[in-house]
CSV table of C-alpha atoms and ligand atoms in Angstrom, one decimal:
chain,number,residue,atom,x,y,z
V,18,MET,CA,-52.0,228.3,-68.4
V,19,SER,CA,-50.9,226.4,-71.5
V,20,ASP,CA,-49.1,228.1,-74.4
V,21,ARG,CA,-51.2,229.1,-77.4
V,22,ALA,CA,-50.1,228.7,-81.0
V,23,LEU,CA,-51.6,229.9,-84.2
V,24,ILE,CA,-50.7,227.9,-87.3
V,25,THR,CA,-51.5,229.3,-90.8
V,26,GLY,CA,-51.7,226.5,-93.4
V,27,ILE,CA,-53.0,224.1,-90.8
V,28,THR,CA,-54.8,222.0,-93.5
V,29,GLY,CA,-51.5,221.4,-95.3
V,30,GLN,CA,-48.9,218.6,-94.9
V,31,ASP,CA,-46.7,220.5,-92.3
V,32,GLY,CA,-49.6,222.2,-90.6
V,33,SER,CA,-51.2,218.8,-89.7
V,34,TYR,CA,-47.9,217.3,-88.3
V,35,LEU,CA,-47.1,220.6,-86.5
V,36,ALA,CA,-50.6,220.7,-84.9
V,37,GLU,CA,-50.1,217.1,-83.7
V,38,HIS,CA,-46.7,217.9,-82.3
V,39,LEU,CA,-47.9,221.1,-80.5
V,40,LEU,CA,-50.9,219.3,-79.0
V,41,ARG,CA,-48.6,216.6,-77.6
V,42,GLU,CA,-46.4,219.4,-76.2
V,43,GLY,CA,-49.5,220.7,-74.3
V,44,TYR,CA,-50.3,223.8,-76.5
V,45,GLU,CA,-53.7,225.2,-77.2
V,46,VAL,CA,-53.7,225.1,-81.0
V,47,TYR,CA,-55.5,227.6,-83.3
V,48,GLY,CA,-55.4,227.2,-87.0
V,49,LEU,CA,-56.1,229.5,-89.9
V,50,ALA,CA,-58.0,227.8,-92.7
V,51,ARG,CA,-59.4,229.2,-95.9
V,52,TRP,CA,-63.1,229.1,-96.4
V,53,THR,CA,-63.8,226.5,-99.1
V,54,SER,CA,-67.1,225.1,-100.5
V,55,THR,CA,-65.9,221.5,-100.0
V,56,SER,CA,-63.9,220.4,-97.0
V,57,ASN,CA,-60.1,220.6,-97.1
V,58,GLU,CA,-59.7,219.2,-93.6
V,59,ASP,CA,-58.7,215.5,-94.5
V,60,ARG,CA,-55.2,215.9,-93.0
V,61,ILE,CA,-56.5,217.2,-89.6
V,62,GLU,CA,-59.7,215.2,-89.4
V,63,HIS,CA,-58.3,212.9,-86.6
V,64,ILE,CA,-57.4,215.9,-84.4
V,65,ARG,CA,-60.2,218.2,-85.5
V,66,ASP,CA,-62.0,218.2,-82.1
V,67,ASP,CA,-58.8,219.3,-80.3
V,68,LEU,CA,-58.2,222.3,-82.6
V,69,ASN,CA,-59.7,225.8,-82.8
V,70,LEU,CA,-60.1,226.6,-86.4
V,71,LEU,CA,-60.5,230.2,-87.6
V,72,THR,CA,-61.4,231.1,-91.2
V,73,GLY,CA,-59.2,233.6,-93.0
V,74,ASP,CA,-57.2,234.2,-96.1
V,75,LEU,CA,-53.6,235.4,-96.5
V,76,ALA,CA,-54.9,237.8,-99.2
V,77,ASP,CA,-57.3,239.4,-96.8
V,78,GLN,CA,-55.7,241.6,-94.0
V,79,PRO,CA,-58.9,242.0,-91.9
V,80,SER,CA,-59.3,238.2,-91.6
V,81,LEU,CA,-55.7,237.9,-90.4
V,82,ASP,CA,-56.1,240.7,-87.9
V,83,ARG,CA,-59.3,239.0,-86.5
V,84,ALA,CA,-57.5,235.6,-86.4
V,85,VAL,CA,-54.6,236.9,-84.4
V,86,GLU,CA,-56.9,238.7,-82.0
V,87,ALA,CA,-59.1,235.6,-81.5
V,88,ALA,CA,-56.2,233.2,-81.0
V,89,ASP,CA,-54.2,235.7,-78.8
V,90,PRO,CA,-51.2,233.4,-79.4
V,91,ASP,CA,-47.7,233.2,-77.9
V,92,GLU,CA,-46.3,231.8,-81.1
V,93,VAL,CA,-47.4,232.0,-84.7
V,94,TYR,CA,-46.2,229.4,-87.2
V,95,HIS,CA,-46.7,230.9,-90.7
V,96,LEU,CA,-47.0,227.9,-93.0
V,97,GLY,CA,-49.7,229.1,-95.4
V,98,ALA,CA,-48.6,229.5,-99.0
V,99,LEU,CA,-49.2,228.5,-102.5
V,100,SER,CA,-46.4,225.9,-102.4
V,101,PHE,CA,-46.4,224.1,-105.8
V,102,VAL,CA,-43.4,225.4,-107.8
V,103,PRO,CA,-44.7,224.7,-111.4
V,104,GLU,CA,-48.0,226.5,-110.7
V,105,SER,CA,-46.2,229.6,-109.6
V,106,PHE,CA,-44.9,230.0,-113.2
V,107,THR,CA,-48.5,230.1,-114.5
V,108,GLN,CA,-49.9,232.1,-111.5
V,109,PRO,CA,-47.1,234.5,-110.6
V,110,THR,CA,-49.1,237.4,-109.3
V,111,VAL,CA,-51.4,235.3,-107.0
V,112,THR,CA,-48.2,233.5,-105.8
V,113,SER,CA,-46.6,236.9,-105.0
V,114,ASN,CA,-49.8,238.0,-103.2
V,115,VAL,CA,-50.4,235.0,-101.1
V,116,THR,CA,-46.9,233.6,-100.5
V,117,GLY,CA,-45.0,237.0,-100.5
V,118,LEU,CA,-47.4,239.7,-99.3
V,119,GLY,CA,-49.3,237.2,-97.2
V,120,THR,CA,-46.3,237.1,-94.9
V,121,THR,CA,-46.2,240.8,-94.6
V,122,ARG,CA,-49.9,240.8,-93.7
V,123,MET,CA,-49.3,238.3,-91.0
V,124,LEU,CA,-46.3,240.3,-89.6
V,125,GLU,CA,-48.4,243.4,-89.6
V,126,ALA,CA,-51.3,241.7,-87.9
V,127,ILE,CA,-48.9,240.6,-85.1
V,128,ARG,CA,-47.1,243.9,-84.9
V,129,LYS,CA,-50.4,245.8,-84.4
V,130,TYR,CA,-51.9,243.3,-81.9
V,131,ASP,CA,-48.8,242.3,-79.8
V,132,PRO,CA,-45.3,242.6,-81.1
V,133,GLU,CA,-44.1,240.2,-78.4
V,134,ILE,CA,-45.7,237.2,-80.2
V,135,ARG,CA,-43.0,234.9,-81.6
V,136,PHE,CA,-43.2,234.4,-85.4
V,137,TYR,CA,-41.9,231.5,-87.6
V,138,GLN,CA,-41.6,232.0,-91.3
V,139,ALA,CA,-41.7,228.9,-93.5
V,140,GLY,CA,-38.7,229.6,-95.7
V,141,THR,CA,-37.4,227.2,-98.4
V,142,SER,CA,-34.3,225.8,-100.1
V,143,GLU,CA,-36.0,227.1,-103.3
V,144,MET,CA,-34.6,230.5,-102.3
V,145,PHE,CA,-31.1,229.1,-103.0
V,146,GLY,CA,-32.1,227.9,-106.4
V,147,ASN,CA,-29.1,228.1,-108.7
V,148,ALA,CA,-26.8,228.0,-105.6
V,149,PRO,CA,-23.1,228.8,-106.1
V,150,ASP,CA,-22.2,226.3,-103.2
V,151,GLU,CA,-22.4,222.6,-103.5
V,152,ARG,CA,-24.0,222.5,-100.0
V,153,GLN,CA,-26.2,225.3,-98.9
V,154,SER,CA,-25.9,227.0,-95.5
V,155,ILE,CA,-27.0,230.2,-94.0
V,156,ASP,CA,-24.0,231.9,-95.6
V,157,THR,CA,-24.9,230.8,-99.2
V,158,GLY,CA,-26.2,233.5,-101.5
V,159,PHE,CA,-29.8,233.3,-102.7
V,160,TYR,CA,-30.7,232.8,-106.4
V,161,PRO,CA,-34.4,231.8,-106.7
V,162,ARG,CA,-35.5,230.3,-110.0
V,163,SER,CA,-39.3,230.5,-109.8
V,164,PRO,CA,-42.0,233.0,-108.8
V,165,TYR,CA,-42.5,230.8,-105.7
V,166,GLY,CA,-38.8,231.1,-104.8
V,167,VAL,CA,-38.8,234.8,-105.4
V,168,SER,CA,-42.0,235.3,-103.3
V,169,LYS,CA,-40.4,233.3,-100.4
V,170,LEU,CA,-37.2,235.3,-100.6
V,171,TYR,CA,-39.3,238.5,-100.3
V,172,ALA,CA,-41.0,237.0,-97.3
V,173,HIS,CA,-37.6,236.0,-95.8
V,174,TRP,CA,-36.3,239.5,-95.9
V,175,MET,CA,-39.6,241.0,-94.6
V,176,THR,CA,-39.2,238.6,-91.6
V,177,VAL,CA,-35.6,239.8,-91.1
V,178,ASN,CA,-36.8,243.4,-91.5
V,179,TYR,CA,-39.6,243.1,-88.8
V,180,ARG,CA,-37.0,241.6,-86.5
V,181,GLU,CA,-34.5,244.5,-87.1
V,182,ALA,CA,-37.0,247.4,-87.5
V,183,HIS,CA,-39.6,246.5,-84.8
V,184,GLY,CA,-37.5,244.3,-82.5
V,185,MET,CA,-39.9,241.4,-83.1
V,186,TYR,CA,-39.0,237.7,-82.4
V,187,ALA,CA,-39.2,236.7,-86.0
V,188,THR,CA,-37.3,233.6,-87.2
V,189,ASN,CA,-36.8,232.1,-90.7
V,190,GLY,CA,-36.6,228.4,-91.0
V,191,ILE,CA,-35.0,227.6,-94.4
V,192,LEU,CA,-36.3,224.0,-94.9
V,193,PHE,CA,-35.2,221.7,-97.6
V,194,ASN,CA,-37.8,219.3,-99.2
V,195,HIS,CA,-39.7,217.2,-96.7
V,196,GLU,CA,-42.3,214.7,-97.6
V,197,SER,CA,-44.7,212.2,-96.0
V,198,PRO,CA,-47.8,210.1,-96.7
V,199,ARG,CA,-49.6,213.4,-96.4
V,200,ARG,CA,-47.7,215.1,-99.2
V,201,GLY,CA,-49.8,216.6,-102.0
V,202,THR,CA,-50.1,214.2,-104.9
V,203,GLN,CA,-48.5,216.5,-107.4
V,204,PHE,CA,-45.2,216.7,-105.7
V,205,VAL,CA,-42.7,214.3,-107.2
V,206,THR,CA,-42.2,211.8,-104.3
V,207,ARG,CA,-45.9,211.3,-103.6
V,208,LYS,CA,-46.7,211.3,-107.4
V,209,ILE,CA,-44.2,208.4,-107.6
V,210,THR,CA,-45.2,206.4,-104.5
V,211,ARG,CA,-48.9,206.7,-105.4
V,212,ALA,CA,-48.3,205.6,-108.9
V,213,ALA,CA,-46.2,202.6,-107.8
V,214,ALA,CA,-49.0,201.5,-105.5
V,215,ARG,CA,-51.7,202.0,-108.2
V,216,ILE,CA,-49.6,200.2,-110.9
V,217,ALA,CA,-49.0,197.3,-108.4
V,218,VAL,CA,-52.8,196.8,-108.0
V,219,GLY,CA,-53.5,197.3,-111.7
V,220,GLU,CA,-55.2,200.7,-111.5
V,221,GLN,CA,-52.6,202.6,-113.6
V,222,ASP,CA,-50.3,201.5,-116.5
V,223,GLU,CA,-47.4,204.0,-116.5
V,224,LEU,CA,-46.0,207.0,-114.8
V,225,ARG,CA,-45.0,210.2,-116.6
V,226,LEU,CA,-42.3,212.3,-115.0
V,227,GLY,CA,-40.1,215.2,-115.9
V,228,ASN,CA,-36.4,215.7,-115.0
V,229,LEU,CA,-35.2,212.4,-113.5
V,230,ASN,CA,-31.7,213.8,-112.8
V,231,ALA,CA,-33.0,216.5,-110.4
V,232,LYS,CA,-31.4,216.1,-107.0
V,233,ARG,CA,-33.1,217.1,-103.7
V,234,ASP,CA,-32.3,216.8,-100.0
V,235,TRP,CA,-35.5,215.0,-98.9
V,236,GLY,CA,-36.4,214.5,-95.3
V,237,HIS,CA,-39.6,213.5,-93.4
V,238,ALA,CA,-42.1,216.3,-92.5
V,239,ARG,CA,-42.7,214.6,-89.0
V,240,ASP,CA,-39.0,215.4,-88.2
V,241,TYR,CA,-39.0,218.9,-89.7
V,242,VAL,CA,-42.0,220.3,-87.7
V,243,LYS,CA,-40.0,219.5,-84.5
V,244,ALA,CA,-37.2,221.8,-85.8
V,245,MET,CA,-39.8,224.6,-86.4
V,246,HIS,CA,-41.0,224.3,-82.8
V,247,LEU,CA,-37.4,224.3,-81.4
V,248,MET,CA,-36.6,227.4,-83.4
V,249,LEU,CA,-39.2,229.4,-81.5
V,250,GLN,CA,-37.9,228.1,-78.1
V,251,GLN,CA,-34.4,229.8,-78.4
V,252,ASP,CA,-33.5,232.9,-76.4
V,253,GLU,CA,-33.1,235.0,-79.6
V,254,PRO,CA,-34.6,234.9,-83.0
V,255,ASP,CA,-32.4,233.7,-85.8
V,256,ASP,CA,-32.4,232.0,-89.3
V,257,TYR,CA,-31.7,228.3,-89.7
V,258,VAL,CA,-31.1,225.8,-92.5
V,259,VAL,CA,-32.7,222.5,-92.0
V,260,GLY,CA,-32.2,219.4,-94.1
V,261,THR,CA,-30.6,215.9,-93.9
V,262,GLY,CA,-27.3,216.8,-95.6
V,263,GLU,CA,-27.8,214.1,-98.2
V,264,HIS,CA,-29.3,214.3,-101.6
V,265,HIS,CA,-30.9,211.9,-104.1
V,266,THR,CA,-32.2,212.0,-107.6
V,267,VAL,CA,-35.8,211.6,-108.8
V,268,ARG,CA,-34.6,208.4,-110.5
V,269,GLU,CA,-33.5,206.9,-107.2
V,270,CYS,CA,-36.9,207.8,-105.7
V,271,ALA,CA,-38.6,205.9,-108.5
V,272,GLN,CA,-36.2,202.9,-108.1
V,273,ILE,CA,-37.0,202.6,-104.3
V,274,ALA,CA,-40.7,203.1,-104.7
V,275,PHE,CA,-41.1,200.4,-107.4
V,276,ASP,CA,-38.8,198.1,-105.6
V,277,GLU,CA,-41.1,198.3,-102.6
V,278,VAL,CA,-43.9,196.8,-104.7
V,279,GLY,CA,-41.6,194.3,-106.4
V,280,LEU,CA,-41.5,196.0,-109.8
V,281,GLU,CA,-38.7,197.4,-112.1
V,282,TRP,CA,-39.2,201.2,-112.4
V,283,GLU,CA,-37.8,201.4,-115.9
V,284,GLU,CA,-40.7,199.4,-117.3
V,285,TYR,CA,-43.3,201.9,-116.1
V,286,VAL,CA,-41.7,205.4,-116.0
V,287,LYS,CA,-41.8,207.6,-119.1
V,288,VAL,CA,-40.1,211.0,-119.4
V,289,ASP,CA,-42.6,213.6,-120.5
V,290,GLU,CA,-41.4,217.1,-121.4
V,291,LYS,CA,-44.7,218.5,-120.1
V,292,PHE,CA,-43.2,218.1,-116.6
V,293,PHE,CA,-40.0,220.0,-117.3
V,294,ARG,CA,-39.8,223.4,-115.6
V,295,ALA,CA,-39.4,226.8,-117.3
V,296,ALA,CA,-36.4,227.3,-115.0
V,297,GLU,CA,-35.2,224.2,-113.2
V,298,VAL,CA,-33.3,223.9,-109.9
V,299,ASP,CA,-30.9,221.1,-110.7
V,300,ALA,CA,-29.5,220.1,-107.3
V,301,LEU,CA,-29.9,221.1,-103.7
V,302,GLN,CA,-28.2,219.7,-100.6
V,303,ALA,CA,-28.3,221.2,-97.2
V,304,ASP,CA,-25.5,221.9,-94.8
V,305,PRO,CA,-27.6,221.7,-91.6
V,306,SER,CA,-24.7,221.6,-89.2
V,307,ARG,CA,-25.5,224.9,-87.5
V,308,ALA,CA,-29.2,224.0,-86.9
V,309,LYS,CA,-28.2,220.6,-85.6
V,310,ARG,CA,-25.8,222.1,-83.1
V,311,LYS,CA,-27.9,225.1,-82.0
V,312,LEU,CA,-31.3,223.3,-81.9
V,313,GLU,CA,-30.0,219.9,-80.9
V,314,TRP,CA,-32.1,218.5,-83.7
V,315,GLU,CA,-31.5,215.4,-85.8
V,316,PRO,CA,-33.6,213.8,-88.6
V,317,THR,CA,-34.7,210.3,-87.6
V,318,THR,CA,-36.0,208.9,-90.9
V,319,THR,CA,-33.8,208.0,-93.9
V,320,PHE,CA,-34.9,208.7,-97.5
V,321,ASP,CA,-35.2,205.0,-98.2
V,322,GLU,CA,-37.4,204.4,-95.1
V,323,MET,CA,-39.6,207.4,-95.9
V,324,ILE,CA,-40.3,206.4,-99.5
V,325,ARG,CA,-41.1,202.9,-98.5
V,326,GLU,CA,-43.5,204.2,-95.7
V,327,MET,CA,-45.2,206.4,-98.3
V,328,VAL,CA,-45.6,203.5,-100.8
V,329,GLN,CA,-47.1,201.3,-98.0
V,330,LYS,CA,-49.6,204.0,-97.0
V,331,ASP,CA,-50.6,204.5,-100.7
V,332,LEU,CA,-51.0,200.8,-101.1
V,333,ALA,CA,-53.3,200.6,-98.1
V,334,ALA,CA,-55.3,203.5,-99.5
V,335,VAL,CA,-55.8,202.0,-103.0
V,336,ARG,CA,-56.7,198.7,-101.5
V,337,SER,CA,-59.3,200.2,-99.1
V,338,ASP,CA,-60.9,202.0,-102.1
V,339,ASP,CA,-61.8,198.7,-103.7
O,420,LIG,P1,-49.0,222.6,-98.4
O,420,LIG,O1,-49.3,221.2,-98.1
O,420,LIG,O2,-49.1,223.0,-99.8
O,420,LIG,O3,-49.9,223.5,-97.5
O,420,LIG,C1,-50.1,224.9,-97.7
O,420,LIG,C2,-51.1,225.4,-96.8
O,420,LIG,O4,-51.3,226.8,-97.1
O,420,LIG,C3,-52.5,224.8,-97.0
O,420,LIG,O5,-53.1,224.6,-95.7
O,420,LIG,C4,-53.3,225.8,-97.8
O,420,LIG,O6,-54.7,225.7,-97.6
O,420,LIG,C5,-52.7,227.1,-97.2
O,420,LIG,N1,-53.0,228.2,-98.1
O,420,LIG,C6,-52.8,228.4,-99.4
O,420,LIG,N2,-53.2,229.5,-99.8
O,420,LIG,C7,-53.8,230.2,-98.8
O,420,LIG,C8,-54.4,231.4,-98.6
O,420,LIG,N3,-54.6,232.3,-99.6
O,420,LIG,N4,-54.8,231.7,-97.4
O,420,LIG,C9,-54.7,230.9,-96.3
O,420,LIG,N5,-54.1,229.7,-96.4
O,420,LIG,C10,-53.6,229.3,-97.6
O,420,LIG,O7,-47.5,222.9,-98.0
O,420,LIG,P2,-46.5,222.2,-96.9
O,420,LIG,O8,-45.7,221.2,-97.7
O,420,LIG,O9,-47.3,221.8,-95.7
O,420,LIG,O10,-45.5,223.4,-96.6
O,420,LIG,C11,-45.8,224.3,-95.5
O,420,LIG,C12,-45.1,225.6,-95.7
O,420,LIG,O11,-43.7,225.3,-95.8
O,420,LIG,C13,-45.4,226.3,-97.0
O,420,LIG,O12,-45.3,227.7,-96.8
O,420,LIG,C14,-44.3,225.9,-98.0
O,420,LIG,O13,-44.1,226.8,-99.0
O,420,LIG,C15,-43.1,225.8,-97.1
O,420,LIG,N6,-42.1,224.8,-97.4
O,420,LIG,C16,-42.4,223.5,-97.7
O,420,LIG,C17,-41.4,222.6,-97.9
O,420,LIG,C18,-41.7,221.1,-98.2
O,420,LIG,O14,-40.8,220.5,-98.7
O,420,LIG,N7,-42.9,220.6,-97.9
O,420,LIG,C19,-40.1,223.0,-97.8
O,420,LIG,C20,-39.8,224.3,-97.5
O,420,LIG,C21,-40.8,225.2,-97.3
O,420,LIG,P3,-55.7,224.8,-98.4
O,420,LIG,O15,-55.6,223.5,-97.7
O,420,LIG,O16,-56.9,225.5,-98.3
O,420,LIG,O17,-55.1,224.7,-99.8
O,421,LIG,O1,-40.1,218.7,-107.4
O,421,LIG,C1,-38.5,217.1,-110.4
O,421,LIG,C2,-38.8,218.6,-110.5
O,421,LIG,O2,-42.4,219.4,-107.1
O,421,LIG,C3,-38.9,218.1,-107.1
O,421,LIG,C4,-42.2,222.3,-102.5
O,421,LIG,O3,-42.6,221.8,-101.3
O,421,LIG,O4,-39.9,221.6,-102.1
O,421,LIG,C5,-41.0,221.5,-103.0
O,421,LIG,O5,-40.6,222.0,-104.3
O,421,LIG,C6,-38.0,217.9,-108.3
O,421,LIG,C7,-37.9,219.1,-109.3
O,421,LIG,O6,-40.7,219.8,-105.3
O,421,LIG,C8,-41.5,215.6,-111.8
O,421,LIG,O7,-38.4,219.2,-111.7
O,421,LIG,C9,-39.4,215.5,-112.1
O,421,LIG,O8,-36.6,219.3,-109.7
O,421,LIG,O9,-41.6,217.5,-105.7
O,421,LIG,P1,-41.3,218.8,-106.4
O,421,LIG,P2,-39.9,221.2,-105.4
O,421,LIG,O10,-40.1,221.9,-106.7
O,421,LIG,O11,-38.5,220.9,-105.1
O,421,LIG,C10,-39.5,223.0,-101.8
O,421,LIG,C11,-38.4,222.9,-100.8
O,421,LIG,C12,-40.6,223.9,-101.5
O,421,LIG,O12,-40.4,224.8,-100.8
O,421,LIG,C13,-41.8,223.8,-102.3
O,421,LIG,O13,-42.9,224.4,-101.7
O,421,LIG,O14,-38.6,216.8,-109.0
O,421,LIG,N1,-39.6,216.4,-111.1
O,421,LIG,N2,-40.5,215.0,-112.6
O,421,LIG,C14,-40.9,216.5,-111.0
O,421,LIG,N3,-41.6,217.3,-110.1
O,421,LIG,C15,-43.0,217.1,-110.1
O,421,LIG,N4,-43.7,217.9,-109.2
O,421,LIG,N5,-43.6,216.3,-111.0
O,421,LIG,C16,-42.9,215.5,-111.9
O,421,LIG,O15,-43.5,214.8,-112.7
């Protein structure tokens, strides 16, 4: 009998790549998706017939209980969250409810149904925030700088607590930024690659950005979902930091994206304070050495390759819209 996995957040960037990966690995894949009046299934359209979708909401305990029962999974990958940092400042309580308490609801659903189910929590480098260390490892202290980061930190410790209090196989993956052509269009990399493509074909005149000096450790989502899967194949549950170990500025991202379409980024990018954050995270850079060693995992795509791939996909999309 094949292994069964339940993915929350299956309609998101990571959910779609993870579903593809688990299908390739021979899993029977279940996905929790919110009920919406218009379809949010674009990212999983190509594999839709191979998936078992269940409706549910992280704010609604009975729907999660039903989903866990219906999927009867061996592994749960909990990726569902409100993941856009700026919006968490304007919607702090719904962020806490969905991203924070939603994790406790999933853990409870599992504990009640079958505490042997393995659980992956989608942790984030945003929990490090104003990090005291230049490179962040599992030993770095947490200092979140947004309601999103605070909610994820609560979810992190609840995951640790269910492991220690109930003996559950509950693992935190602390993943640094990862992007792809499927990244939401408000996140900075995709905002830049899409704008570069649209400007190149004459559909947009300029690109307004916030803090160009912000540094992030950006990898490819396709690589990172493999690390999630590996984490749940270990003998014991644990916590892991996953990133490339390199960081780049927003400015460098713009320079590569515009270079890919043969344009000078300075001619099109304008700084707009509207995109500055109430509390910024200036720089993040992973020390992923432990995850690489224990999981035998390596990122395969460089930052430069990934940004150029995203620009090419965005170019193809704007051209096909014509
Ligand atoms: P994403 O594209 O924003 O996807 C988030 C998913 O959560 C979507 O499927 C969304 O459904 C679902 N969701 C939101 N609210 C929900 C609710 N109330 N009930 C059920 N589902 C809900 O995020 P991502 O980039 O794939 O990231 C996956 C996870 O990793 C998230 O938890 C994120 O916080 C975390 N993370 C991401 C990164 C990164 O760089 N990408 C790094 C570290 C951690 P809809 O489609 O209906 O909106
Ligand atoms: O911002 C700066 C901004 O929104 C990156 C989420 O997946 O990764 C993501 O969070 C940086 C910030 O991602 C604009 O100030 C400049 O310093 O792409 P982002 P994020 O906030 O790092 C983490 C790991 C997660 O867990 C989150 O879920 O870029 N920046 N100008 C801008 N950012 C945006 N969005 N838009 C701008 O115009």
